[in-house]
Structures are given as structure tokens and as C-alpha cells.
mmCIF file of C-alpha atoms and ligand atoms in Angstrom:
data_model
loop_
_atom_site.group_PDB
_atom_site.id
_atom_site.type_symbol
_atom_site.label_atom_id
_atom_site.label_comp_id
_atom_site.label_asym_id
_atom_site.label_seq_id
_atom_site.Cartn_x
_atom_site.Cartn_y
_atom_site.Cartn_z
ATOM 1 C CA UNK N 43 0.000 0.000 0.000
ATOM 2 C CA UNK N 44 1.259 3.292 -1.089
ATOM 3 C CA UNK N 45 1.648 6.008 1.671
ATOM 4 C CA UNK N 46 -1.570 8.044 2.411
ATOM 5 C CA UNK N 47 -1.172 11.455 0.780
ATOM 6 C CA UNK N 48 -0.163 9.261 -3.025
ATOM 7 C CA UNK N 49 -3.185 7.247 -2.291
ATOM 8 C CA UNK N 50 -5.818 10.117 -1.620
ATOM 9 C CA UNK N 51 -3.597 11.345 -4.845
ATOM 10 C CA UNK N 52 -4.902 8.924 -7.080
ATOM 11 C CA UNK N 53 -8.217 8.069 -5.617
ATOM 12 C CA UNK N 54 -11.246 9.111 -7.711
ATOM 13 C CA UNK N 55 -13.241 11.940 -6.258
ATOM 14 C CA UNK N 56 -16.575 14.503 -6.591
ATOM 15 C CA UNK N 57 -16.576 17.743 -5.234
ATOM 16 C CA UNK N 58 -19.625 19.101 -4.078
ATOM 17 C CA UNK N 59 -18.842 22.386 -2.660
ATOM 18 C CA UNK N 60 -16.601 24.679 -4.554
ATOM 19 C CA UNK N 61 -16.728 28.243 -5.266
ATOM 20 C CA UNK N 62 -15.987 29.568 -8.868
ATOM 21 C CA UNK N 63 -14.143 32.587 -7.984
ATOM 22 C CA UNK N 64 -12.821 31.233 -4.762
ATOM 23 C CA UNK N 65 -11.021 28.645 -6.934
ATOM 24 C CA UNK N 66 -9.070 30.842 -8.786
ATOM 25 C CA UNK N 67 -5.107 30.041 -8.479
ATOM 26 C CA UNK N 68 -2.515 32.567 -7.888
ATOM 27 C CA UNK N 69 -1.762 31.944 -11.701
ATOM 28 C CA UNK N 70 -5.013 32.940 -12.938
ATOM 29 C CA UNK N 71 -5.175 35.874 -10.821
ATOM 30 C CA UNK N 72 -1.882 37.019 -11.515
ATOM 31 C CA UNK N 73 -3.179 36.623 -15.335
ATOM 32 C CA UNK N 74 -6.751 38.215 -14.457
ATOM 33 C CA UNK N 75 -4.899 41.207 -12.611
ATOM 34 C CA UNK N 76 -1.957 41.773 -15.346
ATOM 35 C CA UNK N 77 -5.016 42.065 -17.812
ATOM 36 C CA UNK N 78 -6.527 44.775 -15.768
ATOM 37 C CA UNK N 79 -3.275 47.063 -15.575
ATOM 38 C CA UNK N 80 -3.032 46.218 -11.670
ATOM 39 C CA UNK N 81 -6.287 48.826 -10.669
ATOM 40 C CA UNK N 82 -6.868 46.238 -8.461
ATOM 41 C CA UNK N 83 -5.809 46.052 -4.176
ATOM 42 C CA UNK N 84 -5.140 41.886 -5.543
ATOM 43 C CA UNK N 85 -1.505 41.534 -5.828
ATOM 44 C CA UNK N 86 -0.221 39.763 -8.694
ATOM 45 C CA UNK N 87 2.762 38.332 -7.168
ATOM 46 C CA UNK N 88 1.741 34.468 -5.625
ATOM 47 C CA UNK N 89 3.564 35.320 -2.977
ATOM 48 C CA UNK N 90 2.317 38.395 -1.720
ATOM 49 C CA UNK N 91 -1.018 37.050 -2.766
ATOM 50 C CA UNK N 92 -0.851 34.372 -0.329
ATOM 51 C CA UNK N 93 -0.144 37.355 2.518
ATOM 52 C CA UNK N 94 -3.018 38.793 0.669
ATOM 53 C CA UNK N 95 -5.108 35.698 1.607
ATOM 54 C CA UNK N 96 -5.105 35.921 5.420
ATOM 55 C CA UNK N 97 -8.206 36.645 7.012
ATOM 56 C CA UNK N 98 -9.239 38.637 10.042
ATOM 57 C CA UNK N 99 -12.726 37.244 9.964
ATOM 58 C CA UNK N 100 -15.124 36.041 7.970
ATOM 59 C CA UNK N 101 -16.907 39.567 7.322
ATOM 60 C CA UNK N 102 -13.295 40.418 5.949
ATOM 61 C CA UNK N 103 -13.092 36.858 3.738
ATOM 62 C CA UNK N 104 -15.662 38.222 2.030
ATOM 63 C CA UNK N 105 -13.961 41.691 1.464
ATOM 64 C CA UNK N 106 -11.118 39.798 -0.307
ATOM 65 C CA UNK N 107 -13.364 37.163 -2.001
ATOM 66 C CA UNK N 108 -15.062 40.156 -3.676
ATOM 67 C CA UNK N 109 -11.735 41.648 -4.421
ATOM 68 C CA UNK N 110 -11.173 38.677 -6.354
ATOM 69 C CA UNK N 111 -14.450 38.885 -7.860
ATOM 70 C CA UNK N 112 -13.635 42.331 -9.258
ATOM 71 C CA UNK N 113 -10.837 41.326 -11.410
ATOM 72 C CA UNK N 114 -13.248 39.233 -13.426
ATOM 73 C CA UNK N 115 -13.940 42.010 -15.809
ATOM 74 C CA UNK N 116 -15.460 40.018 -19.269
ATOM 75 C CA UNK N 117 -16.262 36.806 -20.970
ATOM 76 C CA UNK N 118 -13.077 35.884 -21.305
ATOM 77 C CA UNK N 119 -12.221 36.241 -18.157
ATOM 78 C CA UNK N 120 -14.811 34.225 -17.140
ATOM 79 C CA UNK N 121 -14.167 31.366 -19.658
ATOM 80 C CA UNK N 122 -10.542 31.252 -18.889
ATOM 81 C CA UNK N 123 -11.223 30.979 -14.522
ATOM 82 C CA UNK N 124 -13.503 28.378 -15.357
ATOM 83 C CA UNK N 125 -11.433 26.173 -17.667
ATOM 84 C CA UNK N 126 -8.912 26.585 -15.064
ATOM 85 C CA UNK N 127 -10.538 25.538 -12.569
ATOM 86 C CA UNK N 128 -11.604 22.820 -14.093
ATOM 87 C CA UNK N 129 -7.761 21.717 -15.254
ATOM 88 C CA UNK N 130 -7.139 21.281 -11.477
ATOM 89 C CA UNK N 131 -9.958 19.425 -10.197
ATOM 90 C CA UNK N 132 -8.784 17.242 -12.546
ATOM 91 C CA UNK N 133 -5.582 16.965 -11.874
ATOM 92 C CA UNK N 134 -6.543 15.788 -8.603
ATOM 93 C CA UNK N 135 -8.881 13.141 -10.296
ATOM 94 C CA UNK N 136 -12.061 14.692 -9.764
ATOM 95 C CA UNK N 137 -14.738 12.999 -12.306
ATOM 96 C CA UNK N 138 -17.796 15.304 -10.928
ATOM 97 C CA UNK N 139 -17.696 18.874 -9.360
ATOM 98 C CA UNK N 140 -21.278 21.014 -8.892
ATOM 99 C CA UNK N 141 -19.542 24.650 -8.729
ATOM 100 C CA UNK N 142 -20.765 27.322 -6.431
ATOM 101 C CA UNK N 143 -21.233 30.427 -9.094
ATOM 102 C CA UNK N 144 -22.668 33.937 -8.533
ATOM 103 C CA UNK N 145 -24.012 35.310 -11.529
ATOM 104 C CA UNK N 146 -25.371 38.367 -9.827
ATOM 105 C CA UNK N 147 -21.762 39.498 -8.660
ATOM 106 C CA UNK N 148 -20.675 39.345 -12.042
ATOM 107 C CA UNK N 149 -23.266 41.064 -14.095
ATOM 108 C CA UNK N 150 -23.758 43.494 -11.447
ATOM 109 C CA UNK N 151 -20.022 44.207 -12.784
ATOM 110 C CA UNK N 152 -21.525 44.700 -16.198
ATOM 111 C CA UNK N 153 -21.073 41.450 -17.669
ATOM 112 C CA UNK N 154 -24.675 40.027 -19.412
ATOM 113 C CA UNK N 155 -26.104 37.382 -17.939
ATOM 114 C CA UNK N 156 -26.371 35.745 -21.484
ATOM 115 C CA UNK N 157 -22.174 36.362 -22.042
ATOM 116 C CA UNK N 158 -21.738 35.260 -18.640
ATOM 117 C CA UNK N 159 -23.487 31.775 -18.823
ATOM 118 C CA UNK N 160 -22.620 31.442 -22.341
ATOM 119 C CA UNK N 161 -18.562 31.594 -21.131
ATOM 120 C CA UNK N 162 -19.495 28.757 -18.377
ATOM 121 C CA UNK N 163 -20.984 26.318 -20.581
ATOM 122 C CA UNK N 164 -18.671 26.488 -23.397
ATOM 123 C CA UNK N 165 -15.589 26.082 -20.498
ATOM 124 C CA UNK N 166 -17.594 23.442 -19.160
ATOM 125 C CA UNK N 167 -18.429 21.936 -22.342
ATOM 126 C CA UNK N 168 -14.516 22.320 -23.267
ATOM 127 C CA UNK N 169 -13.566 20.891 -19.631
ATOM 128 C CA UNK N 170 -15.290 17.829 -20.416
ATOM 129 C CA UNK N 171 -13.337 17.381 -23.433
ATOM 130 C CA UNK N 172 -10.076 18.211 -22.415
ATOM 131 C CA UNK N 173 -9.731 16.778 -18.963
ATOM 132 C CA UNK N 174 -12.679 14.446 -19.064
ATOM 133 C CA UNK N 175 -14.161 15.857 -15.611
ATOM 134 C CA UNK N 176 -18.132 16.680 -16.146
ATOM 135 C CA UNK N 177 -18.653 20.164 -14.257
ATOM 136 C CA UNK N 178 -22.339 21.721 -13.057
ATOM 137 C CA UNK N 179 -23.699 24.585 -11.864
ATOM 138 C CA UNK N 180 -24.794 26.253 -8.906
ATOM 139 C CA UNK N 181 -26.156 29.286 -8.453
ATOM 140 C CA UNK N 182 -26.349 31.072 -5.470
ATOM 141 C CA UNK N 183 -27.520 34.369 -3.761
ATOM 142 C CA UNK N 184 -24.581 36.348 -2.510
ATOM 143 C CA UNK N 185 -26.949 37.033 0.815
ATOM 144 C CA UNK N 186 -24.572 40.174 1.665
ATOM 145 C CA UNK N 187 -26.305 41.388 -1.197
ATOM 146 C CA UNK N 188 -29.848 40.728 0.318
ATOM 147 C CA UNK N 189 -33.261 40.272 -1.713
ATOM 148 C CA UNK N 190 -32.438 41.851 -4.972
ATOM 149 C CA UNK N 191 -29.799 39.739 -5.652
ATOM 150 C CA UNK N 192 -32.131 36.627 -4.256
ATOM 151 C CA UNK N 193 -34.546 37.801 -7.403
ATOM 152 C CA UNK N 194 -31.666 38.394 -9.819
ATOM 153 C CA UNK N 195 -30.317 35.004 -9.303
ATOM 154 C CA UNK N 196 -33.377 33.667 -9.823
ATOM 155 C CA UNK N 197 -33.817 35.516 -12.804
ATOM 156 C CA UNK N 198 -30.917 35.026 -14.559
ATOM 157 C CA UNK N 199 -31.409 30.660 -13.375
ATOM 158 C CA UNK N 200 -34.425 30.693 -14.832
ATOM 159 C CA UNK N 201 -34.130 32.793 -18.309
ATOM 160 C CA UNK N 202 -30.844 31.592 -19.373
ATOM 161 C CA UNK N 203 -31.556 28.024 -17.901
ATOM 162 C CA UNK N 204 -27.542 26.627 -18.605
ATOM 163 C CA UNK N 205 -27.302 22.693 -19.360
ATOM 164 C CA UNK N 206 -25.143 22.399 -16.411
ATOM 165 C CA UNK N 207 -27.343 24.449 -13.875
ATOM 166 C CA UNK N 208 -28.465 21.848 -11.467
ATOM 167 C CA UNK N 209 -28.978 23.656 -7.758
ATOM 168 C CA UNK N 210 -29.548 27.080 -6.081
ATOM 169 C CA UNK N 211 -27.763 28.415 -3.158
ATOM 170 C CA UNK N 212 -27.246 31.191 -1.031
ATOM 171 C CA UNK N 213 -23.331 32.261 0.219
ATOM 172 C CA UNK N 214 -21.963 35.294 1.181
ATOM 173 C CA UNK N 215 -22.137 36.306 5.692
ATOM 174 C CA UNK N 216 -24.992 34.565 7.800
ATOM 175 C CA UNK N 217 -24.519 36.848 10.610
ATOM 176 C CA UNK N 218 -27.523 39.978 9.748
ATOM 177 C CA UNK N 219 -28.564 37.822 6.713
ATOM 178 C CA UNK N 220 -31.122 35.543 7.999
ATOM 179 C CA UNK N 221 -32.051 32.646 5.990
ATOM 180 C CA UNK N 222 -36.012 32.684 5.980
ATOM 181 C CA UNK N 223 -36.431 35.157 3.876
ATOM 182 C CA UNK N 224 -35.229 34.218 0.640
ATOM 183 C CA UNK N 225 -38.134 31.285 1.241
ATOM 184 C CA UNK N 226 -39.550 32.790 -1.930
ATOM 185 C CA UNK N 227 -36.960 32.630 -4.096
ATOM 186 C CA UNK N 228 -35.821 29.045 -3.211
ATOM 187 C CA UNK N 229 -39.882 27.979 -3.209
ATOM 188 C CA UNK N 230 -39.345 29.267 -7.037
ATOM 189 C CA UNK N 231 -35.974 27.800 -7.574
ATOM 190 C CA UNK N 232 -37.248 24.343 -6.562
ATOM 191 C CA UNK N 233 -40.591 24.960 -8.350
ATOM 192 C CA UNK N 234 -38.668 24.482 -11.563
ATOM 193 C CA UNK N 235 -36.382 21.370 -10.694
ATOM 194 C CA UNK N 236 -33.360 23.184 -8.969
ATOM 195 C CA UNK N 237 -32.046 21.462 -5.663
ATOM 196 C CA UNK N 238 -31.653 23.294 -2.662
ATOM 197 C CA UNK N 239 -27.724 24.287 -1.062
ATOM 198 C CA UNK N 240 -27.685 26.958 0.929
ATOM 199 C CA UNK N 241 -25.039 27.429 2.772
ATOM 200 C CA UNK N 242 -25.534 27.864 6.988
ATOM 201 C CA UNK N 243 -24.255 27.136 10.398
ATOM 202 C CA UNK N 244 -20.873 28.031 8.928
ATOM 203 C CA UNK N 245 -20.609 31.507 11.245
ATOM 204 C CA UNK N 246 -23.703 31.093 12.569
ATOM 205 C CA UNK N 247 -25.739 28.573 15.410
ATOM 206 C CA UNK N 248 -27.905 24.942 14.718
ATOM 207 C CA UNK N 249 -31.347 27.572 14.753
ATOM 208 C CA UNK N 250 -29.953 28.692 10.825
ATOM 209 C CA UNK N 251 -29.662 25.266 9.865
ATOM 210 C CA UNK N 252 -33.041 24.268 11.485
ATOM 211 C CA UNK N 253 -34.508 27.751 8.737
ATOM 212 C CA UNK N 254 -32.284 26.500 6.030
ATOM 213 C CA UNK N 255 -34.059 23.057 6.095
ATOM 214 C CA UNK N 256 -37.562 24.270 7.098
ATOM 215 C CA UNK N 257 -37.646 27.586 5.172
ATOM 216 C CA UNK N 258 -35.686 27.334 2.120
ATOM 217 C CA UNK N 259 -36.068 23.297 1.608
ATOM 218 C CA UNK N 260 -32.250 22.265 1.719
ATOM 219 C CA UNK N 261 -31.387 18.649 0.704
ATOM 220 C CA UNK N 262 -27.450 19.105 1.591
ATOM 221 C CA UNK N 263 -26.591 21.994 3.921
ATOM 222 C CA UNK N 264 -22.864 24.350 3.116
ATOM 223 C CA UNK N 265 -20.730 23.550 5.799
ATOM 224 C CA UNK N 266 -24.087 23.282 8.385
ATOM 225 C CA UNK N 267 -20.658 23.015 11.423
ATOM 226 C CA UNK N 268 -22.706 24.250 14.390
ATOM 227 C CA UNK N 269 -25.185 21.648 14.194
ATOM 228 C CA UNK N 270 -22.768 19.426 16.394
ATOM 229 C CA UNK N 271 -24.370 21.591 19.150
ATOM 230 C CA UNK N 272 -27.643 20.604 18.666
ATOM 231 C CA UNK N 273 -28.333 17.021 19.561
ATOM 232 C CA UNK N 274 -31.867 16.649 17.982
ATOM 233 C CA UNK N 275 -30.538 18.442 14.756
ATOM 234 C CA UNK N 276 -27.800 16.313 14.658
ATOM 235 C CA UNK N 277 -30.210 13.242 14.979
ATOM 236 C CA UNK N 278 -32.432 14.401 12.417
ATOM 237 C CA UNK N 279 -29.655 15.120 9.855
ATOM 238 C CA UNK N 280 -28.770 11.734 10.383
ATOM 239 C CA UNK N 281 -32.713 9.865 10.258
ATOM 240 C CA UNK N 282 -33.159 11.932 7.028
ATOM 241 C CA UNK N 283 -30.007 11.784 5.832
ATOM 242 C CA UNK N 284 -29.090 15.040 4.946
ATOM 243 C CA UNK N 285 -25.456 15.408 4.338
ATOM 244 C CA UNK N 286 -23.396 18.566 5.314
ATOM 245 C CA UNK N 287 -21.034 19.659 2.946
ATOM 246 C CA UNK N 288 -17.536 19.768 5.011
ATOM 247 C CA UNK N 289 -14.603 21.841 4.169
ATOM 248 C CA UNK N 290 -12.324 22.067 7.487
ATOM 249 C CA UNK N 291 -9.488 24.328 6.372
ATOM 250 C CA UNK N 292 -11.992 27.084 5.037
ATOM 251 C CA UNK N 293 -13.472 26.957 8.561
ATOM 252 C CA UNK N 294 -10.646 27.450 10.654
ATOM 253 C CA UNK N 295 -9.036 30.204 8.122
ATOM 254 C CA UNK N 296 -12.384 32.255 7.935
ATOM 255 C CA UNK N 297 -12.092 32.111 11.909
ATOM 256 C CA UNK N 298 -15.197 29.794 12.193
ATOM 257 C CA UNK N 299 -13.404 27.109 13.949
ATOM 258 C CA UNK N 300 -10.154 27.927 15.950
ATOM 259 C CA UNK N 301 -8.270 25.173 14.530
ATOM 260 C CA UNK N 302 -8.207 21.886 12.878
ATOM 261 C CA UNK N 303 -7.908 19.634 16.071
ATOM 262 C CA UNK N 304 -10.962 21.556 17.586
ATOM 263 C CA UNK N 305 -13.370 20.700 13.949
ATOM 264 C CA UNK N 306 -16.715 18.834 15.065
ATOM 265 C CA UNK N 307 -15.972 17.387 12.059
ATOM 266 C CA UNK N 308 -15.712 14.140 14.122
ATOM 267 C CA UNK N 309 -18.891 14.999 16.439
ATOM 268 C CA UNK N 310 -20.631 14.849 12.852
ATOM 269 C CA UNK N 311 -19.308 11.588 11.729
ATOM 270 C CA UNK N 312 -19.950 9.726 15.483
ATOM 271 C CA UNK N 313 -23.806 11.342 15.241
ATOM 272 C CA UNK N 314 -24.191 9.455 11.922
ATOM 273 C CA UNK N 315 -24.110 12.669 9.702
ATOM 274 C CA UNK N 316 -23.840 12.216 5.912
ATOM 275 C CA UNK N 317 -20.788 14.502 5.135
ATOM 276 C CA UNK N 318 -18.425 14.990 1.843
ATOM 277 C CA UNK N 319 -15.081 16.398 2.025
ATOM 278 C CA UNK N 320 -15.108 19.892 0.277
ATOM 279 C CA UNK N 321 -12.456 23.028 -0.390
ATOM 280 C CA UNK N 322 -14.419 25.552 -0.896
ATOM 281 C CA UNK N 323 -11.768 28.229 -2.194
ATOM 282 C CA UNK N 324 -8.969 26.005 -2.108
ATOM 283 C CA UNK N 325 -6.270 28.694 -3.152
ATOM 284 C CA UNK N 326 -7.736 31.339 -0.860
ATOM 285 C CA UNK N 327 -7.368 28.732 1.980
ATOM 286 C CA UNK N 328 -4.045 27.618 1.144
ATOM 287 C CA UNK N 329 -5.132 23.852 0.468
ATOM 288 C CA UNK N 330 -6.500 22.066 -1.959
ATOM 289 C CA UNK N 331 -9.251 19.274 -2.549
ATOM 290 C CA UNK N 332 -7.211 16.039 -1.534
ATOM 291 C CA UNK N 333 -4.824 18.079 1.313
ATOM 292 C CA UNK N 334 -8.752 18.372 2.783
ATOM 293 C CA UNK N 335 -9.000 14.246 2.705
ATOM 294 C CA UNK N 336 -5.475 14.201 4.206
ATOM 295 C CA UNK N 337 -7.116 16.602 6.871
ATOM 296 C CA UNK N 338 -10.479 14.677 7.143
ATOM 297 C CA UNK N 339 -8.341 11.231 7.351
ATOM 298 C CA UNK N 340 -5.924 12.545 10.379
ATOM 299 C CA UNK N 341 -9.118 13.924 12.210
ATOM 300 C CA UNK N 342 -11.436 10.899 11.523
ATOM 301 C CA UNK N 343 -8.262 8.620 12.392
ATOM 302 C CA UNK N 344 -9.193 7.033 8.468
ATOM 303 C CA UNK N 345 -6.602 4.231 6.595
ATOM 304 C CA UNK N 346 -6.831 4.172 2.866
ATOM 305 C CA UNK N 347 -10.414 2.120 3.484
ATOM 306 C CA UNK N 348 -11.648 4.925 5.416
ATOM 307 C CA UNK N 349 -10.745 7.370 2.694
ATOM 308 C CA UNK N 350 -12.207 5.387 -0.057
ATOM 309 C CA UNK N 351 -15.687 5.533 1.873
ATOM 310 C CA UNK N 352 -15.284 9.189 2.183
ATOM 311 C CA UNK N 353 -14.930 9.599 -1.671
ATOM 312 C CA UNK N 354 -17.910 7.175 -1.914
ATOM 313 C CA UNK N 355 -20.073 9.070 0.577
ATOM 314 C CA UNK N 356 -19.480 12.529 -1.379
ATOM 315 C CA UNK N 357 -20.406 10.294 -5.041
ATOM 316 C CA UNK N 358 -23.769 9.463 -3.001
ATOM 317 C CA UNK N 359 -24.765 13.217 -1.559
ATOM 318 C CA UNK N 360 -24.025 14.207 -5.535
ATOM 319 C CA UNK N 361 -27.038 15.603 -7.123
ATOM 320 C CA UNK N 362 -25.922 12.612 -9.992
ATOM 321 C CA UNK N 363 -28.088 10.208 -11.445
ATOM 322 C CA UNK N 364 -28.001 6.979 -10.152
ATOM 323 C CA UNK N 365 -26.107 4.857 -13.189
ATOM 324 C CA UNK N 366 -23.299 7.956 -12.882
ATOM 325 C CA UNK N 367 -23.234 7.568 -8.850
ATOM 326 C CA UNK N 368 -22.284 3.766 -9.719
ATOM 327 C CA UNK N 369 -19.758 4.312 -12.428
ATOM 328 C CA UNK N 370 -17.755 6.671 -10.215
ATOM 329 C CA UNK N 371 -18.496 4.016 -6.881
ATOM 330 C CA UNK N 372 -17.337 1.512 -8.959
ATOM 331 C CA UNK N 373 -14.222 3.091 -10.335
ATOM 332 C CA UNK N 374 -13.329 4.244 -6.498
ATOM 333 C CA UNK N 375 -13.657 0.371 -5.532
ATOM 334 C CA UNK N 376 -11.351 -0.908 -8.423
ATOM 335 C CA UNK N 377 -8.714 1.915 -7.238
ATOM 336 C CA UNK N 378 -9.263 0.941 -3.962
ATOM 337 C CA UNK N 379 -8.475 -2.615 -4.543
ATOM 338 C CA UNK N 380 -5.718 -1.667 -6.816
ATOM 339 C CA UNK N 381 -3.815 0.158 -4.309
ATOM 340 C CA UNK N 382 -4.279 -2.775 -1.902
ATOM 341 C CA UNK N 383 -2.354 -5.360 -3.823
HETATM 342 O O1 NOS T 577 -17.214 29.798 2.715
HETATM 343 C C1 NOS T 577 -17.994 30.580 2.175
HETATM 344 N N1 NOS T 577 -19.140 30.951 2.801
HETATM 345 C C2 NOS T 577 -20.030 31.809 2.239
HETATM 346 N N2 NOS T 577 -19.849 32.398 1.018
HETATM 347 C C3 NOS T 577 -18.720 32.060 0.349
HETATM 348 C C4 NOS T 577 -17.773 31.167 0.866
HETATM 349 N N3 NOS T 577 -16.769 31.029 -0.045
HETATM 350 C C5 NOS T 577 -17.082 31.803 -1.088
HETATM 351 N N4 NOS T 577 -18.248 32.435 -0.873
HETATM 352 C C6 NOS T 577 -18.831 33.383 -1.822
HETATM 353 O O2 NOS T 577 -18.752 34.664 -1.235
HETATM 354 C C7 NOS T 577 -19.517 35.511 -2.100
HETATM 355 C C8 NOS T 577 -20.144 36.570 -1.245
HETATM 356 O O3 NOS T 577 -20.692 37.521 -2.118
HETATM 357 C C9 NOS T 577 -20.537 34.631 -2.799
HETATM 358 O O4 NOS T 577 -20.227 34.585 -4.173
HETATM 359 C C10 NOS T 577 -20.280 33.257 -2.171
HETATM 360 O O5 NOS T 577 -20.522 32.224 -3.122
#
């Protein structure tokens, strides 16, 4: 058997919660902000970037996420993030990823909704080519931005429909943004066959994840961290099997968790919790997709076995139909077995 980190290396994964612009490398920024003649606070260099990526809080996460967001300027900038983004979840032998996007952010920087979801389909479309990963969409409500962006989003979801839109969410701060009142949006959103991620209990207590699943209809909850301190959520997560969609690092470097050893990620395992292992802005958090199974594997005391059942618990909370959710199971097993010889 290989050593762990080769193993988790080669296994093949989903991703289920993964933000667009978060996901932009210190490549493509340096490439996004060297097309914008630096008018942007973002520094090009990857290493002062990385200083630049160090968070106070989560309230100022956000200030630099929409820093980030600000270099995305056109079309092309938007096809050439996502086809990026795309070349590294593959690289770490992703076959699936549903990607957080915010199309209100973007064409409230004057890009059109049509150019916008035009330049994700044809990088998705050119993704699955290329690198042979199949991305989809989601689109969520940047809840800083409060109820006109909730009707935007659904606007723009609903009139330019994507192929690859699949789910609608709601990101941004929880704290001042409560959740039940983008019920109407979401009642909407589902109305027409989207599925239900928003994000909570990521900043905030169990009572947002209790709205998120009774107000706005969530099948998977973002993050959803505090519900460790609410026994009868955490027993009715697990009866109805409503997986939380984990990604430690982003916790503890937005300040949600104080570190990694302190993560209820375990609490939520031992409670019978449905979980997958997520990044969420991998670059912005210093990690990437499989250092976050290295991290779920030390914390969850997992072998290569253990691993392998994470990857296959993310395949099953993936909004994927069934004969896909077996190919990928399958393919997992056979590395799996592989590796064991
Ligand atoms: O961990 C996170 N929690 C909440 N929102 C996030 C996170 N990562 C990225 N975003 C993004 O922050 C923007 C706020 O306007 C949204 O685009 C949301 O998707």
C-alpha cells in the first residue's frame, strides 16, 4: 500500500462544494490582474497574494473574495477561470464537481447574464473534453447582497436556464442575513427542478440550519458546522439523511473554527451525519481538494479504506443520477483494490 497522501492522490473523487471565484489560483489571478493594468488592491505576485489571503474574519473573507471577484472584468475572463478551474480538479482526479457560481456578482459588474453563462458552458463543455471531468452549476444568492440579488439570481437561473445548472444556493455572511427570507426565491428555484444548497451554520448557530431546512427546503446543507451543538438536529440530519457539505481548512481560516484539532468534524461523523469532504476556495485557503482528505483522514483517524468511503459518501450526496453515482463508486472500488495489492 502506497503512503496516504499518493493514495488520496490517485483516488477518484466529486466535489460538491466549490466556489468559482474562490477557486481561482494565484496563476489565474496574476493573469486576471496583469489584464486589468493592476487597478486592483489583488496583488499579482503568488507570494504576496498568499499574505493577501489571510483573514481577520469572515466579514473580511468576504472583502477579499469580492476583491477577487472584481478582477473578473469580461467573458473571457470568465471562460478562462472556469477552464482553469476545471484543469485542477482534474488533476486531482475529480470525475464530478457542482460549482458554487454567482451570476449576480458578475453582471452586477456589467457582464450580461447571457455572455456570462454562455462563457461557463462552453468552459464546461470544453472541460469535459479536455480533462474528461463533467462540471455543473450552482447558483447562489450572494446574501450580503440581500433580496435583490435573491430575485436576480433567480432571474438570470431561470431565463438563461444553462445545461449544467443543477442547484440554487445562497453564500456570502450569515450573521444579519437571515435565511427565511429568501423562502420565496428558493420555493421558485425548486418549483422548476433546482435542488436546494444553501449554505448555513458556517458563522452562525444549529437555529440557521433548522430555517435552512424548514424555510428554504435544503437537501445538503454548506458547511451546516454548528449543528454538532444541537443534539436533535444532529439526529435528524442523520434519520433523514441530509449530508453537510464539510470543508475544514476554510473553517478554521475564515475564523469559524479555531483550529483543525478543535473541527466537530468528528462529532458529525460519530452522530451518523452524511458529510463529503469539500475546499471551498482552495487557493484562498491555502489547500487544496485532496490536502482536505489528508485533513479529514488525520481527524477521523481514516486508513486508505476509510478514505475510499469518504470519496464514496461525497459520489452518493451528488445531485448525480443513479447509473453515474455507480460508475464513479465503482471506479473508487477498483482503485481501492488496486492500491491494496
Ligand atoms: O465559505 C464561504 N461561505 C459563504 N460564502 C462564500 C464562501 N466562499 C465563497 N463564498 C462566496 O462569497 C460571495 C459573497 O458575495 C458569494 O459569491 C459566495 O458564493
Amino acid at each position: 500500500m502506497t503512503d496516504l497522501p499518493t493514495f488520496i492522490a490517485g483516488l477518484p473523487k466529486v466535489e460538491l462544494h466549490v466556489h468559482h471565484v474562490g477557486s481561482a489560483s494565484p496563476r489565474i489571478v496574476a493573469e486576471l490582474a496583469a489584464r486589468h493594468e493592476g487597478r486592483s488592491p489583488v496583488p499579482a505576485d503568488p507570494e504576496a497574494l498568499a499574505d493577501y489571503f489571510a483573514f481577520r474574519d469572515f466579514a473580511h473573507f468576504i472583502e477579499v473574495y469580492l476583491s477577487v471577484v472584481d478582477l473578473i472584468r469580461d467573458a473571457d475572463d470568465v471562460w478562462l477561470l472556469t477552464h482553469e478551474v476545471a484543469r485542477e480538479l482534474a488533476r486531482q482526479q475529480v470525475r464530478y464537481a457542482e460549482l458554487t457560481v454567482t451570476p449576480y456578482s458578475h453582471v452586477n459588474r456589467g457582464i450580461p447574464a447571457p455572455a456570462f453563462c454562455e462563457a461557463i458552458e462552453d468552459a464546461r463543455k470544453r472541460a469535459e473534453a479536455d480533462f474528461g471531468i463533467a462540471l455543473r452549476w450552482c447558483f447562489d444568492i450572494p446574501g450580503e447582497a440581500g433580496l435583490p440579488a435573491a430575485e436576480q439570481t433567480l432571474r438570470i437561473a431561470l431565463d438563461e436556464r444553462p445545461d449544467g445548472l443543477i442547484s440554487f444556493g445562497l453564500g456570502g455572511p450569515e450573521i444579519g442575513v437571515p435565511r427565511p427570507q429568501f423562502k420565496p426565491w428558493f420555493d421558485q428555484a425548486r418549483a422548476a427542478g433546482l435542488r436546494s444548497v444553501p449554505h448555513a451554520g458556517e458563522t452562525t448557530g444549529p437555529e440557521t440550519i433548522w430555517d435552512a431546512l424548514r424555510e428554504l427546503g435544503a437537501e445538503r446543507i454548506g458547511h451546516g458546522i454548528s449543528a454538532a451543538q444541537d443534539p436533535a438536529l444532529l439526529a435528524h440530519l442523520a434519520e433523514q439523511r441530509i449530508p453537510l457539505e464539510i470543508s475544514p481548512t476554510s473553517n478554521v481560516r475564515t475564523r469559524a473554527v479555531p483550529s483543525l484539532d478543535e473541527h466537530p468534524l468528528p462529532r458529525l461523523v460519530d452522530a451518523g451525519v452524511p458529510i463529503s469532504i469539500n475546499s471551498d476556495d482552495p487557493p484562498m485557503f491555502g489547500t487544496t481538494l485532496n490536502d482536505e482528505y489528508a485533513v479529514a483522514a488525520r481527524l477521523l483517524r481514516l486508513g486508505p479504506d476509510g478514505v475510499a468511503a469518504l470519496a464514496r459518501d461525497a459520489v452518493a450526496a451528488a445531485f448525480l443520477a443513479p447509473a453515474e453515482q455507480a460508475r464513479i463508486t465503482a471506479e473508487i472500488d477498483a482503485y481501492l483494490a488496486s492500491a491494496a495489492r
